[in-house]
Amino acid sequence: MRILYFAWLREKVGTAEEAVAPPAEVATVNDLLGWLAERGGGFAEALADRSLVRVAVNQTYVDGDHPVATNDEVALFPPVTGG
Amino acid sequence: MAVRVQREDFDPGAEMAALTAGDHAVGGVCAFVGLVRDMAGDAAISSMTLEHYPGMTERELERIEAQAHERWPLNASLIIHRFGRLDPGDRIVLVVTASSHRQAAFESCQFLMDWLKTKAPFWKLEETPAGGQWVDARDSDDTAAARWIDATKGDRGS
């Protein structure tokens, strides 16, 4: 599974992209965020307030109960501020 | 319909002329150009850097544009959004809509800007005397986008 981070989420976790292999019980977006936050440090800090984390799976916005799979591209980013 | 996400500047006049060239059914063209301000609240801004999500950004803009064409009788439309480092006064975004009548052009242009601001994956980092600061999303932008949901069902595409 490929995880992408953008804007201040990228700065807090210290990487723009990584490949991860979460355990089988990580079935949904919420599971994945919890699993990443358990790493502590910048990950725990970046994911502390879930209301500030937007999630896209395979470049489409999804909610926390959306499933995640091995070959997914999952992007985590703050609310958008373009225009 | 056209979407361009690019580092380079654009020429609004030339883009507007090219969009409707040869289509004499168009009766009105509406354009919005967004610029970099030199102040954020009380803080002076020396520059701004726009980050985006290559791939998803284009897809979201195309989706938003397709929704505008479903809701209004548009002959043509164009969205250009820049990324990278920009200075105060620089152009950030261009939205152009063309229709037989002005109401569709005005409304769809506003719809596209409101939706772009809350859906398209762009993030602004402002350089201030205190250092780089990520711009916070504004509730007023959510409110502006939400009124289009009230007007017609089925637009919430997320």
mmCIF file of C-alpha atoms in Angstrom:
data_model
loop_
_atom_site.group_PDB
_atom_site.id
_atom_site.type_symbol
_atom_site.label_atom_id
_atom_site.label_comp_id
_atom_site.label_asym_id
_atom_site.label_seq_id
_atom_site.Cartn_x
_atom_site.Cartn_y
_atom_site.Cartn_z
ATOM 1 C CA MET A 1 0.000 0.000 0.000
ATOM 2 C CA ARG A 2 1.318 3.405 -0.986
ATOM 3 C CA ILE A 3 0.704 6.342 1.367
ATOM 4 C CA LEU A 4 1.104 9.961 0.238
ATOM 5 C CA TYR A 5 1.236 12.952 2.576
ATOM 6 C CA PHE A 6 0.696 16.584 1.618
ATOM 7 C CA ALA A 7 1.192 20.082 3.072
ATOM 8 C CA TRP A 8 1.633 20.230 6.881
ATOM 9 C CA LEU A 9 0.817 16.540 7.224
ATOM 10 C CA ARG A 10 3.856 15.829 5.052
ATOM 11 C CA GLU A 11 6.020 18.115 7.185
ATOM 12 C CA LYS A 12 4.855 16.591 10.484
ATOM 13 C CA VAL A 13 5.394 12.967 9.431
ATOM 14 C CA GLY A 14 8.653 13.844 7.694
ATOM 15 C CA THR A 15 8.015 12.074 4.398
ATOM 16 C CA ALA A 16 6.010 12.684 1.230
ATOM 17 C CA GLU A 17 5.498 9.045 0.361
ATOM 18 C CA GLU A 18 6.024 5.570 1.758
ATOM 19 C CA ALA A 19 5.117 1.948 1.097
ATOM 20 C CA VAL A 20 3.490 0.155 4.023
ATOM 21 C CA ALA A 21 2.237 -3.373 4.719
ATOM 22 C CA PRO A 22 -0.318 -3.068 7.522
ATOM 23 C CA PRO A 23 -1.596 -6.204 9.287
ATOM 24 C CA ALA A 24 -4.752 -7.879 8.013
ATOM 25 C CA GLU A 25 -6.947 -6.342 10.725
ATOM 26 C CA VAL A 26 -6.395 -2.910 9.149
ATOM 27 C CA ALA A 27 -9.471 -3.018 6.928
ATOM 28 C CA THR A 28 -10.680 0.580 6.723
ATOM 29 C CA VAL A 29 -9.330 4.115 6.450
ATOM 30 C CA ASN A 30 -9.974 4.649 10.183
ATOM 31 C CA ASP A 31 -8.057 1.457 10.978
ATOM 32 C CA LEU A 32 -5.165 2.662 8.850
ATOM 33 C CA LEU A 33 -5.040 6.098 10.497
ATOM 34 C CA GLY A 34 -5.047 4.457 13.919
ATOM 35 C CA TRP A 35 -2.282 2.073 12.899
ATOM 36 C CA LEU A 36 -0.136 4.911 11.521
ATOM 37 C CA ALA A 37 -0.733 7.060 14.634
ATOM 38 C CA GLU A 38 0.527 4.196 16.838
ATOM 39 C CA ARG A 39 3.983 4.861 15.448
ATOM 40 C CA GLY A 40 3.973 7.932 17.690
ATOM 41 C CA GLY A 41 6.111 11.039 17.099
ATOM 42 C CA GLY A 42 5.174 13.088 14.067
ATOM 43 C CA PHE A 43 2.605 10.511 12.947
ATOM 44 C CA ALA A 44 0.685 10.713 16.214
ATOM 45 C CA GLU A 45 0.887 14.506 16.099
ATOM 46 C CA ALA A 46 -0.228 14.774 12.464
ATOM 47 C CA LEU A 47 -3.191 12.434 12.971
ATOM 48 C CA ALA A 48 -4.219 13.643 16.451
ATOM 49 C CA ASP A 49 -7.155 15.720 15.172
ATOM 50 C CA ARG A 50 -8.957 13.611 12.589
ATOM 51 C CA SER A 51 -11.251 16.512 11.715
ATOM 52 C CA LEU A 52 -8.224 18.093 10.002
ATOM 53 C CA VAL A 53 -7.326 15.016 7.957
ATOM 54 C CA ARG A 54 -8.837 14.459 4.505
ATOM 55 C CA VAL A 55 -8.387 11.056 2.892
ATOM 56 C CA ALA A 56 -8.392 9.985 -0.746
ATOM 57 C CA VAL A 57 -8.133 6.365 -1.875
ATOM 58 C CA ASN A 58 -6.965 5.972 -5.450
ATOM 59 C CA GLN A 59 -7.411 9.731 -5.931
ATOM 60 C CA THR A 60 -11.058 9.851 -4.818
ATOM 61 C CA TYR A 61 -12.284 11.391 -1.531
ATOM 62 C CA VAL A 62 -13.506 8.768 0.934
ATOM 63 C CA ASP A 63 -14.851 8.572 4.501
ATOM 64 C CA GLY A 64 -13.266 6.779 7.446
ATOM 65 C CA ASP A 65 -15.235 3.565 6.954
ATOM 66 C CA HIS A 66 -14.016 3.107 3.373
ATOM 67 C CA PRO A 67 -12.033 -0.141 2.890
ATOM 68 C CA VAL A 68 -8.319 -0.122 2.118
ATOM 69 C CA ALA A 69 -6.472 -2.820 0.179
ATOM 70 C CA THR A 70 -2.898 -3.830 -0.567
ATOM 71 C CA ASN A 71 -2.615 -2.105 -3.934
ATOM 72 C CA ASP A 72 -4.338 1.148 -2.947
ATOM 73 C CA GLU A 73 -2.830 4.606 -3.175
ATOM 74 C CA VAL A 74 -3.955 6.364 0.009
ATOM 75 C CA ALA A 75 -3.410 10.126 0.325
ATOM 76 C CA LEU A 76 -3.648 12.013 3.636
ATOM 77 C CA PHE A 77 -3.872 15.785 3.576
ATOM 78 C CA PRO A 78 -5.345 18.811 5.371
ATOM 79 C CA PRO A 79 -8.467 20.679 4.173
ATOM 80 C CA VAL A 80 -7.676 22.229 0.810
ATOM 81 C CA THR A 81 -6.863 25.939 0.391
ATOM 82 C CA GLY A 82 -6.482 26.571 -3.342
ATOM 83 C CA GLY A 83 -8.209 29.123 -5.574
ATOM 84 C CA MET B 1 -14.207 21.650 -21.284
ATOM 85 C CA ALA B 2 -10.567 22.014 -20.379
ATOM 86 C CA VAL B 3 -8.461 21.853 -17.226
ATOM 87 C CA ARG B 4 -4.813 22.864 -16.963
ATOM 88 C CA VAL B 5 -2.655 22.630 -13.843
ATOM 89 C CA GLN B 6 0.634 24.361 -14.554
ATOM 90 C CA ARG B 7 3.579 26.257 -13.119
ATOM 91 C CA GLU B 8 3.521 28.912 -15.859
ATOM 92 C CA ASP B 9 1.514 32.132 -15.921
ATOM 93 C CA PHE B 10 -1.432 32.562 -18.309
ATOM 94 C CA ASP B 11 -2.931 35.398 -20.354
ATOM 95 C CA PRO B 12 -6.610 35.800 -19.372
ATOM 96 C CA GLY B 13 -7.539 37.807 -22.471
ATOM 97 C CA ALA B 14 -5.931 35.376 -24.868
ATOM 98 C CA GLU B 15 -7.493 32.390 -23.063
ATOM 99 C CA MET B 16 -10.976 33.962 -23.159
ATOM 100 C CA ALA B 17 -10.686 34.785 -26.853
ATOM 101 C CA ALA B 18 -9.410 31.308 -27.751
ATOM 102 C CA LEU B 19 -12.150 29.580 -25.742
ATOM 103 C CA THR B 20 -14.994 31.015 -27.807
ATOM 104 C CA ALA B 21 -13.254 31.554 -31.159
ATOM 105 C CA GLY B 22 -15.593 30.498 -33.971
ATOM 106 C CA ASP B 23 -18.596 29.743 -31.736
ATOM 107 C CA HIS B 24 -21.124 32.468 -32.504
ATOM 108 C CA ALA B 25 -23.812 30.865 -30.365
ATOM 109 C CA VAL B 26 -21.989 32.237 -27.328
ATOM 110 C CA GLY B 27 -23.638 35.372 -26.034
ATOM 111 C CA GLY B 28 -21.614 35.927 -22.882
ATOM 112 C CA VAL B 29 -18.318 34.991 -21.309
ATOM 113 C CA CYS B 30 -17.625 35.242 -17.585
ATOM 114 C CA ALA B 31 -14.114 35.055 -16.134
ATOM 115 C CA PHE B 32 -12.647 35.025 -12.630
ATOM 116 C CA VAL B 33 -8.949 35.618 -12.008
ATOM 117 C CA GLY B 34 -7.522 34.920 -8.541
ATOM 118 C CA LEU B 35 -4.385 36.847 -7.470
ATOM 119 C CA VAL B 36 -1.821 36.500 -4.678
ATOM 120 C CA ARG B 37 -2.441 39.122 -1.952
ATOM 121 C CA ASP B 38 0.412 40.813 -0.109
ATOM 122 C CA MET B 39 -1.286 40.546 3.309
ATOM 123 C CA ALA B 40 -2.765 37.690 5.365
ATOM 124 C CA GLY B 41 -4.601 39.338 8.234
ATOM 125 C CA ASP B 42 -1.969 41.624 9.733
ATOM 126 C CA ALA B 43 1.012 39.713 8.354
ATOM 127 C CA ALA B 44 2.890 40.806 5.244
ATOM 128 C CA ILE B 45 3.414 38.042 2.681
ATOM 129 C CA SER B 46 6.623 37.993 0.682
ATOM 130 C CA SER B 47 5.700 34.949 -1.420
ATOM 131 C CA MET B 48 3.428 31.947 -1.583
ATOM 132 C CA THR B 49 4.019 28.332 -2.586
ATOM 133 C CA LEU B 50 1.141 26.239 -3.889
ATOM 134 C CA GLU B 51 1.388 22.474 -3.429
ATOM 135 C CA HIS B 52 -0.928 20.073 -5.258
ATOM 136 C CA TYR B 53 -1.603 16.357 -5.755
ATOM 137 C CA PRO B 54 -0.653 15.563 -9.355
ATOM 138 C CA GLY B 55 -3.330 13.349 -10.840
ATOM 139 C CA MET B 56 -6.061 13.845 -8.258
ATOM 140 C CA THR B 57 -6.015 17.620 -8.673
ATOM 141 C CA GLU B 58 -6.747 17.338 -12.400
ATOM 142 C CA ARG B 59 -9.401 14.681 -11.772
ATOM 143 C CA GLU B 60 -11.217 16.800 -9.181
ATOM 144 C CA LEU B 61 -11.169 19.871 -11.427
ATOM 145 C CA GLU B 62 -12.524 17.820 -14.346
ATOM 146 C CA ARG B 63 -15.252 16.390 -12.120
ATOM 147 C CA ILE B 64 -16.263 19.837 -10.893
ATOM 148 C CA GLU B 65 -16.257 21.175 -14.441
ATOM 149 C CA ALA B 66 -18.455 18.292 -15.652
ATOM 150 C CA GLN B 67 -20.940 19.098 -12.861
ATOM 151 C CA ALA B 68 -21.116 22.719 -14.041
ATOM 152 C CA HIS B 69 -21.930 21.519 -17.554
ATOM 153 C CA GLU B 70 -24.706 19.309 -16.167
ATOM 154 C CA ARG B 71 -26.253 22.199 -14.265
ATOM 155 C CA TRP B 72 -25.953 25.027 -16.781
ATOM 156 C CA PRO B 73 -26.168 25.220 -20.587
ATOM 157 C CA LEU B 74 -22.513 26.032 -21.228
ATOM 158 C CA ASN B 75 -20.901 26.222 -24.649
ATOM 159 C CA ALA B 76 -17.376 26.116 -23.236
ATOM 160 C CA SER B 77 -15.390 26.336 -20.024
ATOM 161 C CA LEU B 78 -11.786 26.525 -18.902
ATOM 162 C CA ILE B 79 -10.021 26.122 -15.557
ATOM 163 C CA ILE B 80 -6.331 26.974 -15.186
ATOM 164 C CA HIS B 81 -4.687 26.673 -11.742
ATOM 165 C CA ARG B 82 -1.023 27.319 -11.064
ATOM 166 C CA PHE B 83 1.319 25.620 -8.594
ATOM 167 C CA GLY B 84 4.808 26.377 -7.311
ATOM 168 C CA ARG B 85 6.191 29.651 -5.988
ATOM 169 C CA LEU B 86 4.201 32.818 -6.623
ATOM 170 C CA ASP B 87 4.721 36.475 -5.652
ATOM 171 C CA PRO B 88 2.134 39.055 -4.541
ATOM 172 C CA GLY B 89 0.162 40.223 -7.556
ATOM 173 C CA ASP B 90 0.754 37.009 -9.495
ATOM 174 C CA ARG B 91 -2.206 35.228 -11.042
ATOM 175 C CA ILE B 92 -3.147 31.934 -9.309
ATOM 176 C CA VAL B 93 -6.318 30.734 -10.987
ATOM 177 C CA LEU B 94 -8.500 31.414 -14.025
ATOM 178 C CA VAL B 95 -12.066 30.182 -14.486
ATOM 179 C CA VAL B 96 -13.889 31.020 -17.722
ATOM 180 C CA THR B 97 -17.436 30.033 -18.662
ATOM 181 C CA ALA B 98 -19.253 30.760 -21.920
ATOM 182 C CA SER B 99 -22.966 30.440 -22.624
ATOM 183 C CA SER B 100 -25.742 31.818 -24.785
ATOM 184 C CA HIS B 101 -26.939 33.920 -21.867
ATOM 185 C CA ARG B 102 -25.218 35.735 -19.069
ATOM 186 C CA GLN B 103 -26.978 34.121 -16.118
ATOM 187 C CA ALA B 104 -25.558 30.662 -16.860
ATOM 188 C CA ALA B 105 -22.093 32.127 -17.403
ATOM 189 C CA PHE B 106 -22.152 34.153 -14.146
ATOM 190 C CA GLU B 107 -23.596 31.396 -11.970
ATOM 191 C CA SER B 108 -21.446 28.569 -13.270
ATOM 192 C CA CYS B 109 -18.277 30.653 -12.899
ATOM 193 C CA GLN B 110 -19.110 31.303 -9.249
ATOM 194 C CA PHE B 111 -20.047 27.650 -8.703
ATOM 195 C CA LEU B 112 -16.723 26.498 -10.149
ATOM 196 C CA MET B 113 -14.714 28.831 -7.916
ATOM 197 C CA ASP B 114 -16.695 27.918 -4.778
ATOM 198 C CA TRP B 115 -16.284 24.192 -5.441
ATOM 199 C CA LEU B 116 -12.679 24.434 -6.496
ATOM 200 C CA LYS B 117 -11.798 26.126 -3.207
ATOM 201 C CA THR B 118 -13.262 23.318 -1.101
ATOM 202 C CA LYS B 119 -12.547 20.258 -3.296
ATOM 203 C CA ALA B 120 -9.465 20.671 -5.475
ATOM 204 C CA PRO B 121 -6.310 19.383 -3.706
ATOM 205 C CA PHE B 122 -4.194 22.540 -3.460
ATOM 206 C CA TRP B 123 -2.507 23.910 -0.334
ATOM 207 C CA LYS B 124 -1.054 27.378 0.158
ATOM 208 C CA LEU B 125 2.116 27.996 2.145
ATOM 209 C CA GLU B 126 2.614 31.718 2.809
ATOM 210 C CA GLU B 127 6.024 33.201 3.543
ATOM 211 C CA THR B 128 5.640 35.775 6.321
ATOM 212 C CA PRO B 129 8.203 37.596 8.531
ATOM 213 C CA ALA B 130 7.498 34.863 11.138
ATOM 214 C CA GLY B 131 8.332 32.113 8.630
ATOM 215 C CA GLY B 132 6.305 29.794 6.407
ATOM 216 C CA GLN B 133 2.673 29.315 7.437
ATOM 217 C CA TRP B 134 0.150 26.913 5.924
ATOM 218 C CA VAL B 135 -3.109 28.691 5.175
ATOM 219 C CA ASP B 136 -6.063 27.405 7.209
ATOM 220 C CA ALA B 137 -9.234 26.374 5.406
ATOM 221 C CA ARG B 138 -12.010 28.912 5.998
ATOM 222 C CA ASP B 139 -15.523 28.103 7.157
ATOM 223 C CA SER B 140 -16.813 30.821 4.822
ATOM 224 C CA ASP B 141 -15.525 28.807 1.856
ATOM 225 C CA ASP B 142 -17.492 25.765 3.041
ATOM 226 C CA THR B 143 -20.576 27.931 3.420
ATOM 227 C CA ALA B 144 -20.137 29.342 -0.084
ATOM 228 C CA ALA B 145 -19.859 25.856 -1.559
ATOM 229 C CA ALA B 146 -22.753 24.458 0.491
ATOM 230 C CA ARG B 147 -25.322 26.862 -0.940
ATOM 231 C CA TRP B 148 -24.946 25.131 -4.323
ATOM 232 C CA ILE B 149 -25.881 21.817 -2.665
ATOM 233 C CA ASP B 150 -29.053 23.383 -1.306
ATOM 234 C CA ALA B 151 -29.926 24.639 -4.776
ATOM 235 C CA THR B 152 -29.798 21.212 -6.414
ATOM 236 C CA LYS B 153 -29.599 17.710 -5.031
ATOM 237 C CA GLY B 154 -26.875 15.296 -5.906
ATOM 238 C CA ASP B 155 -23.889 17.615 -6.203
ATOM 239 C CA ARG B 156 -21.993 16.331 -3.226
ATOM 240 C CA GLY B 157 -19.512 14.239 -5.099
ATOM 241 C CA SER B 158 -17.102 13.347 -2.334
#
